[in-house]
Short mmCIF file of C-alpha atoms in Angstrom, two decimals:
data_model
loop_
_atom_site.label_atom_id
_atom_site.label_comp_id
_atom_site.label_asym_id
_atom_site.label_seq_id
_atom_site.Cartn_x
_atom_site.Cartn_y
_atom_site.Cartn_z
CA MET N 1 -16.90 6.91 -29.19
CA THR N 2 -15.38 8.79 -26.46
CA HIS N 3 -16.03 6.89 -23.28
CA PRO N 4 -16.44 8.76 -19.65
CA SER N 5 -14.03 8.16 -17.15
CA PHE N 6 -14.24 5.22 -14.96
CA LEU N 7 -14.45 7.59 -12.39
CA LYS N 8 -17.91 9.25 -13.77
CA LEU N 9 -19.24 5.28 -14.29
CA ASP N 10 -18.48 4.26 -11.18
CA ARG N 11 -19.96 6.67 -9.42
CA HIS N 12 -23.24 6.11 -11.42
CA ALA N 13 -22.83 2.55 -10.07
CA LEU N 14 -22.96 3.88 -7.00
CA GLY N 15 -26.13 5.98 -7.70
CA VAL N 16 -25.09 9.82 -8.72
CA ASP N 17 -26.99 10.87 -11.11
CA VAL N 18 -24.21 11.79 -14.14
CA PRO N 19 -26.57 12.21 -16.95
CA GLU N 20 -24.30 12.48 -19.68
CA VAL N 21 -23.33 8.69 -18.39
CA ALA N 22 -27.10 7.05 -18.29
CA THR N 23 -27.30 8.22 -22.16
CA HIS N 24 -23.78 7.05 -22.97
CA LEU N 25 -24.31 3.57 -21.18
CA ALA N 26 -27.25 2.94 -23.51
CA GLY N 27 -24.85 2.56 -27.01
CA CYS N 28 -21.84 1.42 -25.19
CA PRO N 29 -21.57 -2.48 -24.16
CA GLN N 30 -17.95 -1.81 -22.79
CA CYS N 31 -18.80 0.62 -20.70
CA SER N 32 -21.72 -1.21 -19.56
CA ALA N 33 -20.45 -4.06 -18.82
CA HIS N 34 -18.36 -2.29 -16.51
CA VAL N 35 -20.75 -1.09 -14.64
CA ALA N 36 -22.40 -4.32 -14.22
CA ARG N 37 -19.54 -5.96 -13.24
CA ILE N 38 -19.46 -3.26 -10.26
CA LEU N 39 -23.21 -3.70 -9.28
CA GLN N 40 -22.33 -7.45 -8.86
CA PRO N 41 -21.97 -7.51 -5.01
CA ALA N 42 -18.99 -9.02 -3.87
CA PRO N 43 -18.67 -12.20 -1.72
CA VAL N 44 -17.82 -10.96 2.29
CA PRO N 45 -14.73 -12.63 3.15
CA HIS N 46 -15.01 -15.15 6.07
CA SER N 47 -13.05 -12.74 8.40
CA LEU N 48 -13.66 -9.86 7.09
CA ALA N 49 -15.29 -8.01 10.74
CA ALA N 50 -11.07 -9.06 12.23
CA ALA N 51 -9.58 -7.35 9.56
CA VAL N 52 -11.80 -4.10 9.44
CA ARG N 53 -11.39 -4.23 13.56
CA PRO N 54 -9.28 -0.63 14.44
CA VAL N 55 -5.59 -1.84 15.05
CA ARG N 56 -6.37 -0.23 18.82
CA SER N 57 -8.30 -2.74 19.78
CA GLY N 58 -5.76 -5.39 19.52
CA ARG N 59 -7.00 -7.67 16.52
CA SER N 60 -5.11 -7.66 12.98
CA LEU N 61 -6.61 -5.75 9.72
CA LEU N 62 -5.38 -7.88 6.58
CA GLY N 63 -2.63 -9.67 4.67
CA TRP N 64 -2.61 -12.73 6.50
CA LEU N 65 -5.51 -13.49 4.41
CA LEU N 66 -7.95 -12.08 7.17
CA ALA N 67 -7.23 -14.64 9.59
CA PRO N 68 -7.90 -13.78 13.38
CA ALA N 69 -5.21 -11.66 14.48
CA ALA N 70 -3.66 -9.54 17.21
CA LEU N 71 -1.39 -6.65 17.36
CA VAL N 72 1.67 -7.28 19.96
CA ALA N 73 3.70 -4.71 21.19
CA ALA N 74 7.36 -4.89 21.02
CA ALA N 75 9.53 -4.39 23.59
CA LEU N 76 8.87 -0.70 25.26
CA LEU N 77 9.98 1.07 22.39
CA VAL N 78 6.73 -0.59 20.00
CA LEU N 79 4.24 2.67 20.01
CA LEU N 80 0.78 2.71 18.49
CA PRO N 81 -2.43 3.87 18.49
CA GLY N 82 -4.13 2.17 21.49
CA THR N 83 -0.54 2.32 23.56
CA PRO N 84 -0.71 5.48 24.24
CA GLU N 85 0.75 5.93 27.80
CA VAL N 86 3.93 4.28 26.04
CA ARG N 87 3.44 6.63 22.70
CA SER N 88 6.35 9.17 22.07
CA LYS N 89 4.10 11.92 20.07
CA GLY N 90 5.44 11.98 16.46
CA ALA N 91 7.69 8.77 16.62
CA PRO N 92 7.84 5.87 14.15
CA ALA N 93 6.25 2.76 15.68
CA LEU N 94 6.05 -0.31 14.74
CA ALA N 95 3.88 -4.10 15.90
CA VAL N 96 4.36 -7.16 15.57
CA PHE N 97 2.16 -10.12 13.99
CA VAL N 98 2.84 -13.55 15.12
CA ARG N 99 1.55 -16.68 13.72
CA HIS N 100 1.47 -19.80 15.40
CA ALA N 101 -0.10 -22.68 13.62
CA GLU N 102 -2.77 -21.26 11.84
CA GLN N 103 -3.53 -18.86 14.69
CA VAL N 104 -2.54 -15.44 14.52
CA SER N 105 -2.02 -13.91 17.99
CA ARG N 106 -1.25 -11.30 20.05
CA TRP N 107 2.03 -11.27 21.98
CA ASP N 108 2.72 -9.49 24.84
CA GLY N 109 6.43 -8.62 24.03
CA LYS N 110 8.01 -10.88 26.43
CA THR N 111 6.11 -15.10 26.06
CA PRO N 112 8.84 -16.97 23.91
CA LEU N 113 8.01 -18.04 20.74
CA SER N 114 8.80 -21.27 18.62
CA ALA N 115 10.37 -22.57 15.63
CA GLY N 116 8.29 -22.32 13.16
CA ASP N 117 6.66 -19.26 13.83
CA ALA N 118 6.01 -16.77 11.51
CA VAL N 119 6.90 -13.29 12.47
CA ARG N 120 5.13 -10.16 10.20
CA LEU N 121 5.44 -6.05 10.91
CA GLU N 122 3.24 -3.66 11.05
CA VAL N 123 4.42 -0.32 11.14
CA ALA N 124 3.53 3.46 11.63
CA PRO N 125 6.62 5.60 9.85
CA SER N 126 5.69 9.08 10.97
CA GLN N 127 6.70 10.95 8.20
CA PHE N 128 9.85 8.59 7.58
CA PRO N 129 8.89 7.41 3.74
CA TYR N 130 11.29 4.32 3.69
CA VAL N 131 12.05 1.42 5.88
CA THR N 132 14.42 -1.06 6.29
CA VAL N 133 14.68 -4.49 8.62
CA LEU N 134 17.79 -5.73 8.86
CA GLN N 135 19.08 -8.76 10.74
CA PRO N 136 22.11 -7.83 12.97
CA GLY N 137 25.45 -10.35 11.80
CA ALA N 138 28.72 -10.22 11.40
CA PRO N 139 30.86 -9.08 9.30
CA GLU N 140 27.63 -7.03 8.43
CA ALA N 141 23.68 -7.42 8.95
CA LYS N 142 21.63 -9.01 6.58
CA VAL N 143 18.99 -6.53 4.42
CA LEU N 144 15.63 -8.92 5.26
CA TYR N 145 13.43 -6.12 3.28
CA GLU N 146 13.88 -2.65 2.13
CA GLY N 147 11.71 -0.22 0.56
CA GLU N 148 9.09 2.92 0.33
CA VAL N 149 6.14 3.32 2.36
CA GLN N 150 3.28 5.52 2.90
CA ALA N 151 4.71 8.30 5.35
CA GLN N 152 1.22 8.35 7.12
CA GLY N 153 -0.95 6.12 9.19
CA THR N 154 0.39 2.12 9.43
CA VAL N 155 1.72 0.26 6.82
CA LEU N 156 1.97 -3.73 7.11
CA LEU N 157 5.24 -5.11 5.44
CA PRO N 158 4.53 -7.49 2.55
CA PRO N 159 7.37 -10.16 4.04
CA SER N 160 6.77 -12.64 6.79
CA TRP N 161 9.92 -14.23 8.27
CA THR N 162 9.72 -18.11 10.16
CA LEU N 163 11.92 -18.83 12.60
CA ASP N 164 14.02 -21.59 12.83
CA GLY N 165 15.37 -23.49 15.50
CA ALA N 166 18.58 -21.87 16.21
CA PRO N 167 18.98 -21.16 19.82
CA GLY N 168 18.81 -17.73 21.43
CA PRO N 169 16.58 -14.82 20.59
CA GLU N 170 15.90 -13.32 16.91
CA ARG N 171 17.29 -9.81 16.63
CA LEU N 172 15.90 -7.42 13.69
CA THR N 173 16.46 -3.96 13.62
CA VAL N 174 13.60 -1.64 11.86
CA VAL N 175 15.05 1.60 10.58
CA PHE N 176 12.97 4.28 9.53
CA SER N 177 14.66 7.01 6.76
CA HIS N 178 14.07 9.39 4.31
CA ALA N 179 16.05 7.43 2.01
CA ALA N 180 17.45 3.94 1.52
CA LEU N 181 20.59 3.40 3.66
CA SER N 182 23.82 3.25 2.34
CA PRO N 183 26.64 0.18 3.63
CA THR N 184 27.77 2.89 5.86
CA GLN N 185 25.37 4.01 7.39
CA ARG N 186 24.36 0.35 8.15
CA ASP N 187 27.50 0.01 9.59
CA GLN N 188 26.90 2.68 11.50
CA LEU N 189 23.49 1.90 13.12
CA ALA N 190 24.42 0.72 16.57
CA GLU N 191 26.90 4.17 16.94
CA VAL N 192 23.87 6.42 15.61
CA PRO N 193 21.15 4.85 15.78
CA ARG N 194 18.60 7.96 15.47
CA THR N 195 19.46 11.11 13.85
CA PRO N 196 17.38 13.76 12.35
CA HIS N 197 17.20 11.37 9.01
CA LEU N 198 16.76 7.84 10.80
CA TRP N 199 15.06 6.42 13.49
CA THR N 200 16.23 2.68 14.59
CA LEU N 201 13.80 0.53 16.70
CA PRO N 202 15.53 -2.46 17.61
CA LEU N 203 13.41 -5.63 18.17
CA LEU N 204 14.28 -8.71 20.20
CA LEU N 205 11.85 -11.54 19.69
CA PRO N 206 12.48 -14.91 22.48
CA LYS N 207 12.88 -17.91 21.24
CA GLU N 208 11.62 -21.20 23.60
CA SER N 209 14.79 -23.56 23.73
CA PRO N 210 14.59 -26.54 21.26
CA ARG N 211 13.61 -30.20 23.35
CA MET I 1 -21.49 0.58 12.50
CA GLY I 2 -22.31 -2.92 13.08
CA PRO I 3 -21.89 -5.90 11.03
CA LEU I 4 -24.63 -6.01 8.68
CA ASP I 5 -23.28 -2.52 7.88
CA LEU I 6 -19.65 -3.92 7.14
CA ASP I 7 -20.82 -6.70 4.84
CA ALA I 8 -23.43 -5.06 2.93
CA THR I 9 -20.42 -1.65 2.40
CA TYR I 10 -18.10 -4.43 1.25
CA ARG I 11 -20.65 -5.77 -0.88
CA GLN I 12 -21.16 -2.60 -2.77
CA TYR I 13 -17.67 -0.83 -2.55
CA PHE I 14 -15.36 -3.71 -3.12
CA PRO I 15 -16.39 -4.49 -6.55
CA LEU I 16 -15.49 -0.52 -7.80
CA ILE I 17 -11.97 -1.02 -5.68
CA ARG I 18 -11.21 -4.10 -6.86
CA GLU I 19 -11.52 -3.15 -10.60
CA LYS I 20 -9.32 -0.35 -9.96
CA CYS I 21 -6.43 -2.03 -9.09
CA ARG I 22 -6.76 -4.32 -11.55
CA ARG I 23 -6.81 -1.89 -13.91
CA MET I 24 -3.62 -0.18 -12.48
CA LEU I 25 -1.81 -3.66 -11.48
CA ARG I 26 -2.35 -6.24 -14.32
CA ASP I 27 -2.15 -8.93 -11.74
CA SER I 28 -5.15 -10.77 -9.81
CA GLU I 29 -3.52 -11.38 -7.10
CA GLU I 30 -1.91 -8.25 -6.04
CA ALA I 31 -4.81 -5.90 -7.09
CA GLN I 32 -6.78 -8.36 -4.09
CA ASP I 33 -4.37 -7.27 -1.80
CA VAL I 34 -4.25 -4.09 -2.80
CA ALA I 35 -8.15 -3.50 -2.99
CA GLN I 36 -8.54 -5.20 0.39
CA ASP I 37 -6.30 -2.89 2.10
CA THR I 38 -7.90 0.05 0.48
CA PHE I 39 -11.34 -1.27 1.73
CA VAL I 40 -9.87 -1.52 5.24
CA ARG I 41 -8.78 1.79 5.70
CA PHE I 42 -12.05 3.46 3.76
CA PHE I 43 -14.03 1.50 6.31
CA ARG I 44 -11.70 2.15 9.12
CA ALA I 45 -11.53 5.96 8.30
CA GLU I 46 -15.40 5.82 8.50
CA ARG I 47 -15.70 7.25 4.96
CA LEU I 48 -19.01 6.59 4.62
CA SER I 49 -20.12 10.01 6.07
CA ASP I 50 -19.08 11.31 3.28
CA GLU I 51 -20.77 12.86 0.26
CA PRO I 52 -20.83 10.52 -2.49
CA LEU I 53 -18.19 12.82 -4.38
CA ALA I 54 -16.41 12.97 -1.57
CA ARG I 55 -16.28 8.99 -0.92
CA THR I 56 -15.45 8.15 -4.61
CA ALA I 57 -12.68 10.67 -4.87
CA TRP I 58 -11.09 8.54 -1.60
CA LEU I 59 -11.34 5.74 -2.80
CA TYR I 60 -9.85 6.68 -6.26
CA ARG I 61 -7.13 8.64 -4.46
CA THR I 62 -6.30 6.04 -1.93
CA ALA I 63 -5.93 2.75 -3.98
CA THR I 64 -3.82 5.01 -6.39
CA ARG I 65 -1.66 5.44 -3.68
CA LEU I 66 -1.22 1.94 -2.32
CA ALA I 67 -1.14 0.37 -5.48
CA ILE I 68 2.57 2.92 -6.29
CA ASP I 69 3.53 1.21 -3.16
CA SER I 70 2.96 -2.21 -4.52
CA LEU I 71 4.34 -1.53 -7.94
CA ARG I 72 7.32 -0.15 -6.05
CA ARG I 73 7.81 -2.74 -3.98
CA ARG I 74 7.25 -5.53 -7.02
CA ARG I 75 10.81 -7.54 -7.14
CA PRO I 76 12.41 -7.96 -10.48
CA GLU I 77 11.04 -11.37 -12.35
CA GLY I 78 13.88 -13.40 -12.97
CA PRO I 79 17.70 -13.29 -12.54
CA ALA I 80 18.39 -9.68 -13.92
CA ALA I 81 15.95 -6.49 -13.94
CA PRO I 82 16.09 -5.31 -17.62
CA GLU I 83 16.27 -1.85 -18.85
CA PRO I 84 12.90 -1.17 -20.50
CA ARG I 85 13.13 -1.67 -24.44
CA ALA I 86 10.05 -0.07 -25.19
CA VAL I 87 10.47 3.63 -24.54
CA ASP I 88 6.72 4.61 -25.42
CA LEU I 89 4.58 4.89 -22.45
CA GLU I 90 2.03 3.29 -23.75
CA ALA I 91 4.32 0.21 -24.12
CA LEU I 92 5.80 1.29 -20.30
CA LEU I 93 2.37 1.03 -19.05
CA SER I 94 1.31 -2.17 -20.43
CA SER I 95 4.44 -3.92 -19.32
CA ARG I 96 4.23 -5.43 -15.47
CA GLN I 97 7.85 -5.42 -15.23
CA GLN I 98 8.31 -1.81 -17.00
CA LEU I 99 5.85 -0.28 -14.88
CA ALA I 100 7.22 -1.05 -11.49
CA LEU I 101 10.90 0.02 -13.16
CA LEU I 102 8.34 3.48 -14.16
CA ALA I 103 7.01 3.46 -10.96
CA ARG I 104 10.46 3.48 -9.26
CA ARG I 105 11.59 6.46 -11.44
CA VAL I 106 9.07 8.62 -11.43
CA PRO I 107 8.29 10.72 -8.09
CA ARG I 108 5.05 9.57 -6.51
CA GLN I 109 2.75 12.85 -7.32
CA GLU I 110 3.63 12.58 -10.98
CA LEU I 111 2.94 9.06 -11.41
CA GLU I 112 -0.44 9.25 -9.04
CA LEU I 113 -1.65 11.88 -12.18
CA ILE I 114 -0.51 9.51 -14.85
CA LEU I 115 -2.30 6.28 -13.29
CA LEU I 116 -5.55 8.60 -13.18
CA ALA I 117 -5.13 9.37 -16.42
CA ARG I 118 -3.85 6.43 -18.54
CA PHE I 119 -6.24 3.65 -16.31
CA ASP I 120 -8.96 5.36 -14.99
CA GLY I 121 -9.55 8.17 -18.02
CA LEU I 122 -9.78 10.95 -15.87
CA THR I 123 -9.71 14.62 -17.32
CA GLN I 124 -7.34 16.75 -15.82
CA ALA I 125 -10.00 18.27 -14.09
CA GLU I 126 -11.34 14.92 -12.47
CA SER I 127 -7.41 14.58 -11.31
CA ALA I 128 -7.20 17.77 -9.34
CA GLU I 129 -10.48 17.18 -7.69
CA VAL I 130 -9.61 13.26 -6.71
CA LEU I 131 -5.71 14.73 -5.49
CA GLY I 132 -7.31 18.10 -4.05
CA LEU I 133 -5.01 19.84 -6.27
CA SER I 134 -5.82 22.71 -8.57
CA GLU I 135 -5.84 22.03 -12.31
CA ARG I 136 -3.05 24.62 -12.60
CA THR I 137 -0.82 21.61 -10.47
CA VAL I 138 -1.81 19.15 -12.48
CA ARG I 139 -0.74 20.62 -15.14
CA ARG I 140 2.29 21.38 -13.84
CA ARG I 141 2.97 18.14 -12.53
CA LEU I 142 2.00 16.74 -15.59
CA GLY I 143 4.94 18.92 -17.79
CA GLY I 144 7.26 17.93 -15.30
CA PHE I 145 6.60 13.92 -15.92
CA GLU I 146 6.55 14.91 -19.77
CA GLN I 147 10.34 16.02 -19.21
CA ARG I 148 11.01 13.27 -16.64
CA LEU I 149 9.54 10.49 -19.58
CA SER I 150 11.76 12.04 -21.86
CA ARG I 151 15.28 11.82 -20.04
CA LEU I 152 14.12 8.56 -18.98
CA GLN I 153 13.58 7.47 -23.10
CA GLN I 154 16.82 8.62 -23.96
CA GLU I 155 18.46 6.63 -21.32
CA TRP I 156 16.59 3.80 -22.37
CA SER I 157 17.37 4.13 -25.60
CA ARG I 158 21.34 4.40 -25.63
#
């Protein structure tokens, strides 16, 4: 038996009239079971409204399990919709989400963070399809994350990083590029932070002094 | 659009997105994350005002692209990333790890078509509609994939 595509089945389930699908479903338990699953309403997550709120409203989207969240402009280099006054058209941008205890809260770019806080980044690559997150250090920077991203729109990077209790601010370097960075490119970022092929955003996260 | 609309939209559309993501990713948790991301984009982009056919095409296109992102981010399981032993496409697609390896070696434009065809059963005409391409372009990309797969199969079978 030849089955309709899932696209046709899904369209039928959503009320689009697809005559051959209706005929097929009458004799196919497998496809009927799929349509039944699609028609079973999904339970709505508790914080769905916060998750879908646009970024410009200063609320988080997803990833941190739909927790109430907020968007942070990181230093003056962070550029996102909603901060049009500092946005350079076409430039990559990033935003920082900070989770303190169970609260994901809006950071103003200045307030010191605490040891144990978790940090997560949302990036707007602006045509750069590759993102690398580095922790500067000697003798070489440590790669915390690297991977391809959708070049359009915004992307919440998968990992989060928990701040330790070491004194001094945390420094991260976010690099947008057209391909994975070579070790040489990573070493030269301080001297050549921006070219037509890569764009670097430094991020300084101040921390409270340990008591 | 108010909260009631949001909840109703979620109840109606999320199962479709979730099932599609499960077919592609073979991992319930990962599929849930990608489905959530797709839904958020769907709602934010206000695609509900589209015609139903365009709406479902958008969902398929976006979920496929986000699934590819997720596949490419997958880290190898275990200490070493084995090269695929299976050189048959069906076998590659049926293994989570080998699918991730394939996703990293195949251009996105070709991979989209493979996922739509193999996991969703789309015809070339349907794939063309979902991706906004001509059928000729779909055929050309699929031809490119066949050649690429042949080269990969030779490489992996050495």
